C-alpha cells in the first residue's frame, strides 16, 4: 500500500486545481517514422523520485557548483533569491504556489515524491504527473519540432530511442517558469535534453542537460533517480486553493538554501 509522509499528506490536502487540455492543429517538420512499441524498451509504470538524486534541484547538493550564469541570469536569480528570503514565508513567492504551470524540468520537483506515470503508445510517450495531472506528450514518430508552435509552458517535446535510452529534446518553452525550487531562471532560448533509461526492473534514471545561451555560459544539469511503484495509483493532487499555502510549515515547503 502507498503511504505518504505527513508533509506530503498536508501538501495533497491543501492543493486543489483543474486544468484544461486544448487540442490544436499544428504543422510539423520532418518525416513521420514511428518506432513501434514492440521494438523499444519498456519505461511504462508509476515512478516515484528516489532520495539522493542530483536534480532537478541540481544545487540542493552543496558540493555541486553554481552554473555559470550570464549577467542577465545573475540579476534575475538575485531578485528571485531576495524575494524568497525577504520574509519567513518568502518561499511562497515561487510561482507554483500561485498555481502557475511549472514547466520542465521544474515539474519534477513540485511534490515530495515527484510521482509520475509513463505510458507508451505508438508514436508517443506520455508522462502524466500527479501534480495537477499535467500531461506531457513526447512524440516519437520521427517528426521534428513544430515550426508554428508559439512558446508554451511545457514546451514542444520530441523523442527518439538510442539503444535502451529515450532521448527527449524540448524547445519552444516560454520564459515564465523557473528551472528548480531554488529559482534559477531561463530564457525563451531554453533547450532541454533528457535521457530516460530503465537501468533495472525497479529503477529509472533521467539525465537532464540544460542549454540556454541567454542565461548560462555553458550547459549544466543533473540526474534524477526514480523507483517503480507497481501497486500505486496516481492520486488527486491539485492546485486551486492557493490561499492555504501560507499554512505550510517553512520546513516542508521552502526551497533549499
GROMACS .gro file of C-alpha atoms in nm:
model
  257
    1UNK     CA    1   0.000   0.000   0.000
    2UNK     CA    2   0.111   0.353  -0.070
    3UNK     CA    3   0.198   0.569   0.227
    4UNK     CA    4   0.259   0.944   0.238
    5UNK     CA    5   0.469   1.135   0.487
    6UNK     CA    6   0.276   1.383   0.700
    7UNK     CA    7   0.417   1.672   0.495
    8UNK     CA    8   0.306   1.508   0.173
    9UNK     CA    9  -0.041   1.448   0.314
   10UNK     CA   10  -0.068   1.814   0.410
   11UNK     CA   11   0.050   1.915   0.067
   12UNK     CA   12  -0.205   1.696  -0.108
   13UNK     CA   13  -0.482   1.814   0.122
   14UNK     CA   14  -0.406   2.181   0.062
   15UNK     CA   15  -0.367   2.164  -0.312
   16UNK     CA   16  -0.671   2.157  -0.530
   17UNK     CA   17  -0.696   2.264  -0.918
   18UNK     CA   18  -0.814   2.166  -1.255
   19UNK     CA   19  -0.670   2.241  -1.591
   20UNK     CA   20  -0.788   2.209  -1.948
   21UNK     CA   21  -0.627   2.019  -2.229
   22UNK     CA   22  -0.663   2.206  -2.553
   23UNK     CA   23  -0.644   2.041  -2.893
   24UNK     CA   24  -0.487   2.234  -3.176
   25UNK     CA   25  -0.391   2.191  -3.536
   26UNK     CA   26  -0.017   2.206  -3.579
   27UNK     CA   27   0.238   2.181  -3.855
   28UNK     CA   28   0.545   1.965  -3.814
   29UNK     CA   29   0.876   1.942  -3.988
   30UNK     CA   30   1.049   1.618  -4.077
   31UNK     CA   31   0.918   1.275  -4.176
   32UNK     CA   32   0.696   1.064  -3.952
   33UNK     CA   33   0.857   0.727  -3.894
   34UNK     CA   34   0.722   0.583  -3.571
   35UNK     CA   35   0.928   0.343  -3.365
   36UNK     CA   36   0.685   0.070  -3.269
   37UNK     CA   37   0.630  -0.027  -2.907
   38UNK     CA   38   0.738  -0.382  -2.982
   39UNK     CA   39   1.097  -0.285  -3.061
   40UNK     CA   40   1.154  -0.024  -2.787
   41UNK     CA   41   1.245  -0.065  -2.419
   42UNK     CA   42   0.959  -0.053  -2.169
   43UNK     CA   43   0.956   0.257  -1.947
   44UNK     CA   44   0.589   0.228  -1.851
   45UNK     CA   45   0.468   0.234  -1.494
   46UNK     CA   46   0.424   0.466  -1.197
   47UNK     CA   47   0.752   0.609  -1.075
   48UNK     CA   48   0.846   0.788  -0.754
   49UNK     CA   49   1.154   1.003  -0.718
   50UNK     CA   50   1.423   0.840  -0.504
   51UNK     CA   51   1.629   1.011  -0.235
   52UNK     CA   52   1.982   1.111  -0.329
   53UNK     CA   53   1.913   1.237  -0.680
   54UNK     CA   54   2.117   1.534  -0.804
   55UNK     CA   55   1.827   1.712  -0.973
   56UNK     CA   56   1.615   1.885  -1.073
   57UNK     CA   57   1.706   2.096  -0.772
   58UNK     CA   58   2.055   2.048  -0.905
   59UNK     CA   59   2.212   2.276  -0.649
   60UNK     CA   60   2.045   2.128  -0.341
   61UNK     CA   61   2.368   1.930  -0.322
   62UNK     CA   62   2.613   2.178  -0.171
   63UNK     CA   63   2.904   2.002  -0.339
   64UNK     CA   64   2.770   2.094  -0.683
   65UNK     CA   65   2.889   2.436  -0.807
   66UNK     CA   66   2.658   2.707  -0.931
   67UNK     CA   67   2.607   2.709  -1.309
   68UNK     CA   68   2.789   2.984  -1.494
   69UNK     CA   69   2.523   3.249  -1.547
   70UNK     CA   70   2.518   3.543  -1.785
   71UNK     CA   71   2.477   3.892  -1.634
   72UNK     CA   72   2.106   3.882  -1.719
   73UNK     CA   73   2.054   3.548  -1.542
   74UNK     CA   74   2.260   3.657  -1.240
   75UNK     CA   75   2.040   3.964  -1.198
   76UNK     CA   76   1.720   3.761  -1.234
   77UNK     CA   77   1.843   3.495  -0.993
   78UNK     CA   78   1.940   3.758  -0.735
   79UNK     CA   79   1.589   3.909  -0.748
   80UNK     CA   80   1.429   3.566  -0.704
   81UNK     CA   81   1.651   3.468  -0.411
   82UNK     CA   82   1.589   3.802  -0.239
   83UNK     CA   83   1.213   3.754  -0.278
   84UNK     CA   84   1.240   3.405  -0.128
   85UNK     CA   85   1.436   3.524   0.176
   86UNK     CA   86   1.269   3.861   0.233
   87UNK     CA   87   1.023   3.722   0.491
   88UNK     CA   88   0.975   3.390   0.676
   89UNK     CA   89   0.713   3.297   0.415
   90UNK     CA   90   0.903   3.439   0.119
   91UNK     CA   91   0.932   3.095  -0.034
   92UNK     CA   92   0.564   3.134  -0.127
   93UNK     CA   93   0.680   3.378  -0.396
   94UNK     CA   94   0.762   3.072  -0.604
   95UNK     CA   95   0.515   3.097  -0.896
   96UNK     CA   96   0.394   2.738  -0.846
   97UNK     CA   97   0.234   2.847  -0.519
   98UNK     CA   98   0.009   3.071  -0.728
   99UNK     CA   99  -0.084   2.774  -0.945
  100UNK     CA  100   0.130   2.890  -1.236
  101UNK     CA  101   0.222   2.596  -1.465
  102UNK     CA  102   0.569   2.478  -1.356
  103UNK     CA  103   0.720   2.384  -1.692
  104UNK     CA  104   1.000   2.134  -1.742
  105UNK     CA  105   1.220   2.047  -1.554
  106UNK     CA  106   1.056   2.232  -1.262
  107UNK     CA  107   0.760   1.995  -1.260
  108UNK     CA  108   0.983   1.710  -1.143
  109UNK     CA  109   1.034   1.883  -0.807
  110UNK     CA  110   0.683   2.003  -0.724
  111UNK     CA  111   0.574   1.740  -0.473
  112UNK     CA  112   0.779   1.542  -0.227
  113UNK     CA  113   0.799   1.223  -0.429
  114UNK     CA  114   0.791   1.354  -0.787
  115UNK     CA  115   0.529   1.096  -0.879
  116UNK     CA  116   0.457   1.039  -1.247
  117UNK     CA  117   0.320   0.769  -1.473
  118UNK     CA  118   0.479   0.685  -1.808
  119UNK     CA  119   0.256   0.540  -2.079
  120UNK     CA  120   0.395   0.427  -2.415
  121UNK     CA  121   0.180   0.445  -2.726
  122UNK     CA  122   0.262   0.404  -3.095
  123UNK     CA  123   0.447   0.724  -3.190
  124UNK     CA  124   0.414   0.885  -2.848
  125UNK     CA  125   0.527   0.857  -2.488
  126UNK     CA  126   0.303   1.019  -2.227
  127UNK     CA  127   0.412   1.150  -1.890
  128UNK     CA  128   0.121   1.201  -1.651
  129UNK     CA  129   0.230   1.387  -1.340
  130UNK     CA  130   0.044   1.350  -1.013
  131UNK     CA  131   0.074   1.723  -0.952
  132UNK     CA  132  -0.225   1.889  -1.119
  133UNK     CA  133  -0.246   1.588  -1.351
  134UNK     CA  134  -0.030   1.759  -1.610
  135UNK     CA  135   0.008   1.554  -1.927
  136UNK     CA  136   0.324   1.583  -2.130
  137UNK     CA  137   0.330   1.438  -2.481
  138UNK     CA  138   0.663   1.327  -2.622
  139UNK     CA  139   0.634   1.244  -2.991
  140UNK     CA  140   0.844   0.950  -3.112
  141UNK     CA  141   0.704   0.925  -3.464
  142UNK     CA  142   1.003   1.087  -3.631
  143UNK     CA  143   0.861   1.439  -3.658
  144UNK     CA  144   1.073   1.746  -3.599
  145UNK     CA  145   0.983   2.036  -3.374
  146UNK     CA  146   0.662   2.217  -3.462
  147UNK     CA  147   0.760   2.518  -3.671
  148UNK     CA  148   0.433   2.702  -3.599
  149UNK     CA  149   0.404   2.643  -3.226
  150UNK     CA  150   0.417   2.952  -3.001
  151UNK     CA  151   0.611   2.931  -2.677
  152UNK     CA  152   0.426   2.721  -2.418
  153UNK     CA  153   0.461   2.632  -2.051
  154UNK     CA  154   0.574   2.273  -2.113
  155UNK     CA  155   0.745   2.331  -2.448
  156UNK     CA  156   0.747   2.110  -2.757
  157UNK     CA  157   0.896   1.766  -2.693
  158UNK     CA  158   1.012   1.509  -2.945
  159UNK     CA  159   1.193   1.188  -2.866
  160UNK     CA  160   1.390   0.906  -3.020
  161UNK     CA  161   1.536   0.581  -2.896
  162UNK     CA  162   1.910   0.535  -2.881
  163UNK     CA  163   1.952   0.175  -2.775
  164UNK     CA  164   1.791   0.140  -2.432
  165UNK     CA  165   1.762   0.517  -2.381
  166UNK     CA  166   1.478   0.752  -2.472
  167UNK     CA  167   1.633   1.086  -2.569
  168UNK     CA  168   1.386   1.373  -2.538
  169UNK     CA  169   1.452   1.712  -2.699
  170UNK     CA  170   1.239   2.005  -2.579
  171UNK     CA  171   1.225   2.358  -2.723
  172UNK     CA  172   0.967   2.640  -2.752
  173UNK     CA  173   0.928   2.692  -2.378
  174UNK     CA  174   0.820   3.035  -2.260
  175UNK     CA  175   1.039   3.229  -2.015
  176UNK     CA  176   0.780   3.246  -1.734
  177UNK     CA  177   0.890   2.939  -1.538
  178UNK     CA  178   1.195   2.862  -1.325
  179UNK     CA  179   1.420   2.563  -1.357
  180UNK     CA  180   1.410   2.445  -0.997
  181UNK     CA  181   1.294   2.523  -0.644
  182UNK     CA  182   1.597   2.743  -0.593
  183UNK     CA  183   1.467   2.981  -0.861
  184UNK     CA  184   1.726   2.951  -1.138
  185UNK     CA  185   1.585   3.143  -1.436
  186UNK     CA  186   1.581   3.060  -1.804
  187UNK     CA  187   1.500   3.244  -2.123
  188UNK     CA  188   1.286   3.155  -2.424
  189UNK     CA  189   1.601   3.003  -2.575
  190UNK     CA  190   1.588   2.711  -2.331
  191UNK     CA  191   1.684   2.381  -2.491
  192UNK     CA  192   1.632   2.079  -2.269
  193UNK     CA  193   1.774   1.732  -2.331
  194UNK     CA  194   1.653   1.440  -2.117
  195UNK     CA  195   1.778   1.084  -2.133
  196UNK     CA  196   1.539   0.828  -1.983
  197UNK     CA  197   1.685   0.486  -1.909
  198UNK     CA  198   1.544   0.193  -1.716
  199UNK     CA  199   1.860   0.067  -1.550
  200UNK     CA  200   1.682  -0.223  -1.377
  201UNK     CA  201   1.331  -0.358  -1.331
  202UNK     CA  202   1.261  -0.116  -1.047
  203UNK     CA  203   1.484   0.183  -1.124
  204UNK     CA  204   1.463   0.461  -1.382
  205UNK     CA  205   1.716   0.740  -1.432
  206UNK     CA  206   1.664   1.070  -1.611
  207UNK     CA  207   1.977   1.265  -1.707
  208UNK     CA  208   1.893   1.631  -1.768
  209UNK     CA  209   2.101   1.878  -1.966
  210UNK     CA  210   2.005   2.246  -1.977
  211UNK     CA  211   2.125   2.461  -2.265
  212UNK     CA  212   2.034   2.830  -2.268
  213UNK     CA  213   2.292   3.070  -2.416
  214UNK     CA  214   2.096   3.374  -2.296
  215UNK     CA  215   2.112   3.259  -1.935
  216UNK     CA  216   2.410   3.022  -1.895
  217UNK     CA  217   2.764   3.026  -2.028
  218UNK     CA  218   2.768   2.651  -2.080
  219UNK     CA  219   2.531   2.353  -2.048
  220UNK     CA  220   2.460   2.219  -1.699
  221UNK     CA  221   2.227   1.973  -1.535
  222UNK     CA  222   2.199   1.665  -1.318
  223UNK     CA  223   2.034   1.327  -1.279
  224UNK     CA  224   1.702   1.213  -1.136
  225UNK     CA  225   1.652   0.862  -0.999
  226UNK     CA  226   1.307   0.701  -0.978
  227UNK     CA  227   1.177   0.384  -0.814
  228UNK     CA  228   0.895   0.176  -0.967
  229UNK     CA  229   0.574   0.165  -0.762
  230UNK     CA  230   0.363  -0.107  -0.924
  231UNK     CA  231   0.096  -0.104  -0.652
  232UNK     CA  232   0.042   0.271  -0.652
  233UNK     CA  233  -0.205   0.481  -0.845
  234UNK     CA  234  -0.198   0.849  -0.928
  235UNK     CA  235  -0.383   1.042  -0.659
  236UNK     CA  236  -0.570   1.370  -0.688
  237UNK     CA  237  -0.305   1.633  -0.628
  238UNK     CA  238  -0.441   1.969  -0.741
  239UNK     CA  239  -0.353   2.338  -0.710
  240UNK     CA  240  -0.651   2.570  -0.677
  241UNK     CA  241  -0.700   2.697  -0.326
  242UNK     CA  242  -0.366   2.876  -0.322
  243UNK     CA  243  -0.454   3.099  -0.023
  244UNK     CA  244  -0.399   2.798   0.203
  245UNK     CA  245  -0.033   2.771   0.102
  246UNK     CA  246   0.058   3.002   0.390
  247UNK     CA  247  -0.043   2.723   0.626
  248UNK     CA  248   0.252   2.511   0.517
  249UNK     CA  249   0.540   2.488   0.755
  250UNK     CA  250   0.861   2.651   0.639
  251UNK     CA  251   1.041   2.319   0.673
  252UNK     CA  252   0.805   2.133   0.439
  253UNK     CA  253   0.768   2.388   0.160
  254UNK     CA  254   1.051   2.638   0.142
  255UNK     CA  255   1.315   2.598  -0.133
  256UNK     CA  256   1.654   2.458  -0.047
  257UNK     CA  257   1.917   2.715   0.054
   0.00000   0.00000   0.00000
